[in-house]
mmCIF file with all atom_site columns, C-alpha atoms in Angstrom:
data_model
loop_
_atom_site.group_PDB
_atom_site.id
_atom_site.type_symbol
_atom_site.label_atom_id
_atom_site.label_alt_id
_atom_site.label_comp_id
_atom_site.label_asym_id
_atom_site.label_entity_id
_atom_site.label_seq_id
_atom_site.pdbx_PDB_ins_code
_atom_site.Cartn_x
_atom_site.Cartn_y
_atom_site.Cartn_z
_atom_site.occupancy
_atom_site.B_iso_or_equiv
_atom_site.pdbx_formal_charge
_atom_site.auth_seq_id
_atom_site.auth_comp_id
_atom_site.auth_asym_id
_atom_site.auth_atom_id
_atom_site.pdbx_PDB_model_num
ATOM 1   C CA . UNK D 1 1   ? -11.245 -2.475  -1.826  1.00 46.00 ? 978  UNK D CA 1
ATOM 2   C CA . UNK D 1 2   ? -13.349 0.714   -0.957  1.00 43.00 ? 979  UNK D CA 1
ATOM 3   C CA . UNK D 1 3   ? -13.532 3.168   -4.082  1.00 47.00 ? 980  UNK D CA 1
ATOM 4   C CA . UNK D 1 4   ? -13.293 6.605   -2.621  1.00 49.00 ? 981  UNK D CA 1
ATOM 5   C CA . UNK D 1 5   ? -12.058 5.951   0.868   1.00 48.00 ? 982  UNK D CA 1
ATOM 6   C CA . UNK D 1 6   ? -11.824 8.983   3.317   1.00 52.00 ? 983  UNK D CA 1
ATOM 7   C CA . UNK D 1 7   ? -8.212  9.380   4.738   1.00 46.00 ? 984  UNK D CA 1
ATOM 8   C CA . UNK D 1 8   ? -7.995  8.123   8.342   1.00 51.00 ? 985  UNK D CA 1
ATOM 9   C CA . UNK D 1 9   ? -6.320  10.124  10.830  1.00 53.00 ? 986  UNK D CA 1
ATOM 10  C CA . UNK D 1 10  ? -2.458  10.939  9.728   1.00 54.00 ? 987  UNK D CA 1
ATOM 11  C CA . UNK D 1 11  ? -3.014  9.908   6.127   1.00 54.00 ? 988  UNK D CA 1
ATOM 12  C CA . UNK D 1 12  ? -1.653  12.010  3.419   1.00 68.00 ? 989  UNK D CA 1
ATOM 13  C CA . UNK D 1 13  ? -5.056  13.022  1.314   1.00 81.00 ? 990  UNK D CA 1
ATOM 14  C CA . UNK D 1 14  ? -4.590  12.929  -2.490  1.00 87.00 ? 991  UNK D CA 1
ATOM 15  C CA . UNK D 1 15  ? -6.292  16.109  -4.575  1.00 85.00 ? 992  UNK D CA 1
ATOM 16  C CA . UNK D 1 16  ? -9.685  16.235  -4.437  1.00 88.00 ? 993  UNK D CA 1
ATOM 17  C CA . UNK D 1 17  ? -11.983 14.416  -6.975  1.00 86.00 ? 994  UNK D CA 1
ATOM 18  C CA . UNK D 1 18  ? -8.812  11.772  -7.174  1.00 88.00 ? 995  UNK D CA 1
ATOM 19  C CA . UNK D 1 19  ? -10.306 8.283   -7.154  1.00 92.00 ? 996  UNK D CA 1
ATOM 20  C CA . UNK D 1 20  ? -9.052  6.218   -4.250  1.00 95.00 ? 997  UNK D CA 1
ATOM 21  C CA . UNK D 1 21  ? -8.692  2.402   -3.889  1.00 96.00 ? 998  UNK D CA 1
ATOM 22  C CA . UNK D 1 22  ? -8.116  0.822   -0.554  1.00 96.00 ? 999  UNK D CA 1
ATOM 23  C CA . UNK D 1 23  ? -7.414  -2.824  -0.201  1.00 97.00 ? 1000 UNK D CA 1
ATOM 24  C CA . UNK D 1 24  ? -6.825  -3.870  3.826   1.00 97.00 ? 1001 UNK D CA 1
ATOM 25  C CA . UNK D 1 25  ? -5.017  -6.723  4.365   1.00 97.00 ? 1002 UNK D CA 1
ATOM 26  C CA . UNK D 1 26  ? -3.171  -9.019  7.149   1.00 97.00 ? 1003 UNK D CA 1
ATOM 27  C CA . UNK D 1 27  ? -0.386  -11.794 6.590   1.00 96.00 ? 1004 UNK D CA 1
ATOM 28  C CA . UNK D 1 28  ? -1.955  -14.073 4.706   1.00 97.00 ? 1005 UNK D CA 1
ATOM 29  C CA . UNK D 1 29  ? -3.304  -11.518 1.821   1.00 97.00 ? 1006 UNK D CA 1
ATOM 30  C CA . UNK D 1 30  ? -0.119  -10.552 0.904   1.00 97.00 ? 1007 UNK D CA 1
ATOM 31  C CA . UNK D 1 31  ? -0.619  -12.723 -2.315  1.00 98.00 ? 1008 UNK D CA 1
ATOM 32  C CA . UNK D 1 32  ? -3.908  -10.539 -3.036  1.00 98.00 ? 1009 UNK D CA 1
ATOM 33  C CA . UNK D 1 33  ? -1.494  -7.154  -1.644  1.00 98.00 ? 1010 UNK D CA 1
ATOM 34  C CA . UNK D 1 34  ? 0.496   -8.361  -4.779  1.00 98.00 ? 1011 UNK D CA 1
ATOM 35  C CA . UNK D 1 35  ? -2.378  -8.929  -7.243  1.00 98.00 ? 1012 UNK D CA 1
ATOM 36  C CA . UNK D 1 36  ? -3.919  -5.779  -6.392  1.00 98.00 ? 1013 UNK D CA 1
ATOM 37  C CA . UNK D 1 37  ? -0.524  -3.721  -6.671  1.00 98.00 ? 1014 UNK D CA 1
ATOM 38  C CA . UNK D 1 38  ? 0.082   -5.300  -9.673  1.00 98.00 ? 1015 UNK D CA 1
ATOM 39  C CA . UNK D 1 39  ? -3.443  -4.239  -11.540 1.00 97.00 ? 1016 UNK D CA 1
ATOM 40  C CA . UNK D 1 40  ? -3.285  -0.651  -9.923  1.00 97.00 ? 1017 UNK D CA 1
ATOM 41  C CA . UNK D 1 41  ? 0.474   -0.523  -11.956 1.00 97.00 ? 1018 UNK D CA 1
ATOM 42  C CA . UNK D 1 42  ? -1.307  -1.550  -15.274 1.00 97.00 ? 1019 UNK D CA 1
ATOM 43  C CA . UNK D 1 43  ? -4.325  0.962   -15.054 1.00 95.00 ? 1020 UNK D CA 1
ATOM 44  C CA . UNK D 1 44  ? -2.150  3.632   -14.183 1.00 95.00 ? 1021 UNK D CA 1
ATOM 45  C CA . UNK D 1 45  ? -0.367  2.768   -17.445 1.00 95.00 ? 1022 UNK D CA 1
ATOM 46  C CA . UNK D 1 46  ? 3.098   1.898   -15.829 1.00 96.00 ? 1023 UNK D CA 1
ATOM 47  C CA . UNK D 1 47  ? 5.858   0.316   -18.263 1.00 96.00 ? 1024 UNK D CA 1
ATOM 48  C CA . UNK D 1 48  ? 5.605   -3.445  -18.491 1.00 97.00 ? 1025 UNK D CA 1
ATOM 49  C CA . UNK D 1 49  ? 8.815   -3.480  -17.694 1.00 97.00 ? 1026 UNK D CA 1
ATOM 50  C CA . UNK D 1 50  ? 8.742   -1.528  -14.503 1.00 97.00 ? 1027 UNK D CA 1
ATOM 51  C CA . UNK D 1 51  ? 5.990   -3.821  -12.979 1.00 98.00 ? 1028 UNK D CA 1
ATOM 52  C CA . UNK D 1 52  ? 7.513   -6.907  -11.384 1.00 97.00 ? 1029 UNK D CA 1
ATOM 53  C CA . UNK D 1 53  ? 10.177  -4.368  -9.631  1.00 98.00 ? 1030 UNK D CA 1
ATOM 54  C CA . UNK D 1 54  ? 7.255   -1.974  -8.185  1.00 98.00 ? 1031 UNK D CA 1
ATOM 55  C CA . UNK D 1 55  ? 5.217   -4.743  -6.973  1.00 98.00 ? 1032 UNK D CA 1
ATOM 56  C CA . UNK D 1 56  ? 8.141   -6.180  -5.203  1.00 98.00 ? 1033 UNK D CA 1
ATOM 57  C CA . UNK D 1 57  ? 8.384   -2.805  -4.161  1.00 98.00 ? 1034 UNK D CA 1
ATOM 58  C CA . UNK D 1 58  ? 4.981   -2.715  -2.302  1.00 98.00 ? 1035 UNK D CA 1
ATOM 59  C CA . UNK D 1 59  ? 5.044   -5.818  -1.115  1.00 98.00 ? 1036 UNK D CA 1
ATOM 60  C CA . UNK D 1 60  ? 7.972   -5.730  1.047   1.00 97.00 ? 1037 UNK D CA 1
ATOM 61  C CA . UNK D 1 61  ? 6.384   -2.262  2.179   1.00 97.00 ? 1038 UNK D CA 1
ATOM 62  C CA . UNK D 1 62  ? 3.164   -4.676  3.088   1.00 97.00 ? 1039 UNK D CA 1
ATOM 63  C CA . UNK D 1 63  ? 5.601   -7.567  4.800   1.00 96.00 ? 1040 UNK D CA 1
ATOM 64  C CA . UNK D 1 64  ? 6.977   -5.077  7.354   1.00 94.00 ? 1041 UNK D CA 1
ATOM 65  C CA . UNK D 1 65  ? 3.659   -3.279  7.897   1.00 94.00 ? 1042 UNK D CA 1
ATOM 66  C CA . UNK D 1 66  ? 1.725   -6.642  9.147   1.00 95.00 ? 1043 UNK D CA 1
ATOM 67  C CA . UNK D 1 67  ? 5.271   -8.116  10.438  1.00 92.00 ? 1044 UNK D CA 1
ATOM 68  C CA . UNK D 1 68  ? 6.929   -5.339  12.252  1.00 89.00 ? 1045 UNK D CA 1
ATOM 69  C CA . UNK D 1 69  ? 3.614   -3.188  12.715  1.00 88.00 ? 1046 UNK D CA 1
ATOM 70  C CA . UNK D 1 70  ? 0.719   -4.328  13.257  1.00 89.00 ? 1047 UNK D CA 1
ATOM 71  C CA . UNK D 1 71  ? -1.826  -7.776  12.642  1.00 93.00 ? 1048 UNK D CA 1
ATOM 72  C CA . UNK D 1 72  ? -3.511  -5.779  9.998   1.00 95.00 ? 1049 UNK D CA 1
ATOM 73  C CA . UNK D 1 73  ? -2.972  -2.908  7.707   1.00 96.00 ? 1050 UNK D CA 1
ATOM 74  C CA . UNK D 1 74  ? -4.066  -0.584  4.658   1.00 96.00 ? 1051 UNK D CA 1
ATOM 75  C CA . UNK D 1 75  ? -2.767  0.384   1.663   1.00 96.00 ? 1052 UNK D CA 1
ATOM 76  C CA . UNK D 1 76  ? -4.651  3.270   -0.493  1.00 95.00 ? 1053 UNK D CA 1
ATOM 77  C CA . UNK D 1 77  ? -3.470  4.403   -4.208  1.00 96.00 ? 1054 UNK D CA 1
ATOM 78  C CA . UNK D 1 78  ? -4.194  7.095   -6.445  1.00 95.00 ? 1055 UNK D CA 1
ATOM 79  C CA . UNK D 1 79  ? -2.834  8.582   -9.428  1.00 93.00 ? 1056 UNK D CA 1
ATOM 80  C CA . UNK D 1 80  ? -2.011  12.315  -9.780  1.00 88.00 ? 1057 UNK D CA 1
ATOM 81  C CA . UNK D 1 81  ? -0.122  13.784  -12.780 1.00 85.00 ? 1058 UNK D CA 1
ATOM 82  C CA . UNK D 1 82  ? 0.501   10.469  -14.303 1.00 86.00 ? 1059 UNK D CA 1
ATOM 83  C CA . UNK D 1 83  ? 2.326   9.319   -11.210 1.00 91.00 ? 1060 UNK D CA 1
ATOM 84  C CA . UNK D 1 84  ? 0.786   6.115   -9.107  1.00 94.00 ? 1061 UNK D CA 1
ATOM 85  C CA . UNK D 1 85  ? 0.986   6.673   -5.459  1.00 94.00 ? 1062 UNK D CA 1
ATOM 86  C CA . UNK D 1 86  ? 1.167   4.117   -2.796  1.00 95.00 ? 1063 UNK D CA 1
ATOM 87  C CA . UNK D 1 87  ? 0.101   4.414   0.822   1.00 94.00 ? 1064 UNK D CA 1
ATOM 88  C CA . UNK D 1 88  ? 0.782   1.640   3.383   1.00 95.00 ? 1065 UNK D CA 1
ATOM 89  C CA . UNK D 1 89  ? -0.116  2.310   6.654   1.00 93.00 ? 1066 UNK D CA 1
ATOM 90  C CA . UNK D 1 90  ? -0.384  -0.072  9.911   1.00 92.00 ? 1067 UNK D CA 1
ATOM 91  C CA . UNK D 1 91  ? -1.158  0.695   13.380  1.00 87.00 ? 1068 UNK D CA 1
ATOM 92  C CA . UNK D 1 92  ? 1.844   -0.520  14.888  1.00 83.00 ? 1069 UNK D CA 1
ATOM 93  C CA . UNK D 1 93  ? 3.980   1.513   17.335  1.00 78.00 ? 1070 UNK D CA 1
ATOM 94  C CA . UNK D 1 94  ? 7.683   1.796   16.572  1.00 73.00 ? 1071 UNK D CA 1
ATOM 95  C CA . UNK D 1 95  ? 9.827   1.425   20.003  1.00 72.00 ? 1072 UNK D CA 1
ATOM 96  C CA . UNK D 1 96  ? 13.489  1.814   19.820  1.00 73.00 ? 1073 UNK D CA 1
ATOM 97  C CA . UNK D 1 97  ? 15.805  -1.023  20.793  1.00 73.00 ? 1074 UNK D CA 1
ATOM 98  C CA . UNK D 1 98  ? 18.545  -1.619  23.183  1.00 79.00 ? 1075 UNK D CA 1
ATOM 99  C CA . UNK D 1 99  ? 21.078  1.041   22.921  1.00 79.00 ? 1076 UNK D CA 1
ATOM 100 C CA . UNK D 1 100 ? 24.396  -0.286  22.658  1.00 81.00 ? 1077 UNK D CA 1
ATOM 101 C CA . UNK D 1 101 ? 26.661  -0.984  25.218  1.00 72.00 ? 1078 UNK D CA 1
#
């Protein structure tokens, strides 16, 4: 987790002065993807209630990132006007599939 992470390239920025956590992770840290998303929910001041649904949220967005993407990946979050925002990006290359017939 890097406090005040610059924005690689083709990452959304969040306003300036915004505090910025970055957690990068592979496969097996999707347990610590969880953990992390989970504590980021509870600073932010999210409903207790809303919790267990947003962190199976991001970690689904995680899954496909180091699944479908790439071997590794980053997630970044920020709050801005009371919202909590959630970046997940990989370095994966999306190629289209057979087209059918």
């Amino acid at each position: 987790m890097n406090e005040g992470a610059e924005p690689e390239a083709g990452f959304v920025s969040p306003p300036p002065g915004a505090p910025v956590k970055q957690l990068r992770f592979a496969l097996p840290d999707l347990p610590r993807v969880r953990q992390f998303a989970e504590h980021e929910a509870r600073q932010a001041g999210m409903p207790e209630d809303a919790i267990g649904d947003f962190v199976i949220a991001v970690n689904e967005v995680a899954t496909n990132a180091v699944t479908h993407g790439a071997d590794t990946a980053s997630m970044r979050t920020w709050t801005t006007s009371g919202d909590l925002v959630v970046e997940v990006h990989d370095g994966g290359v999306w190629k289209p599939g057979p087209m059918p017939g």
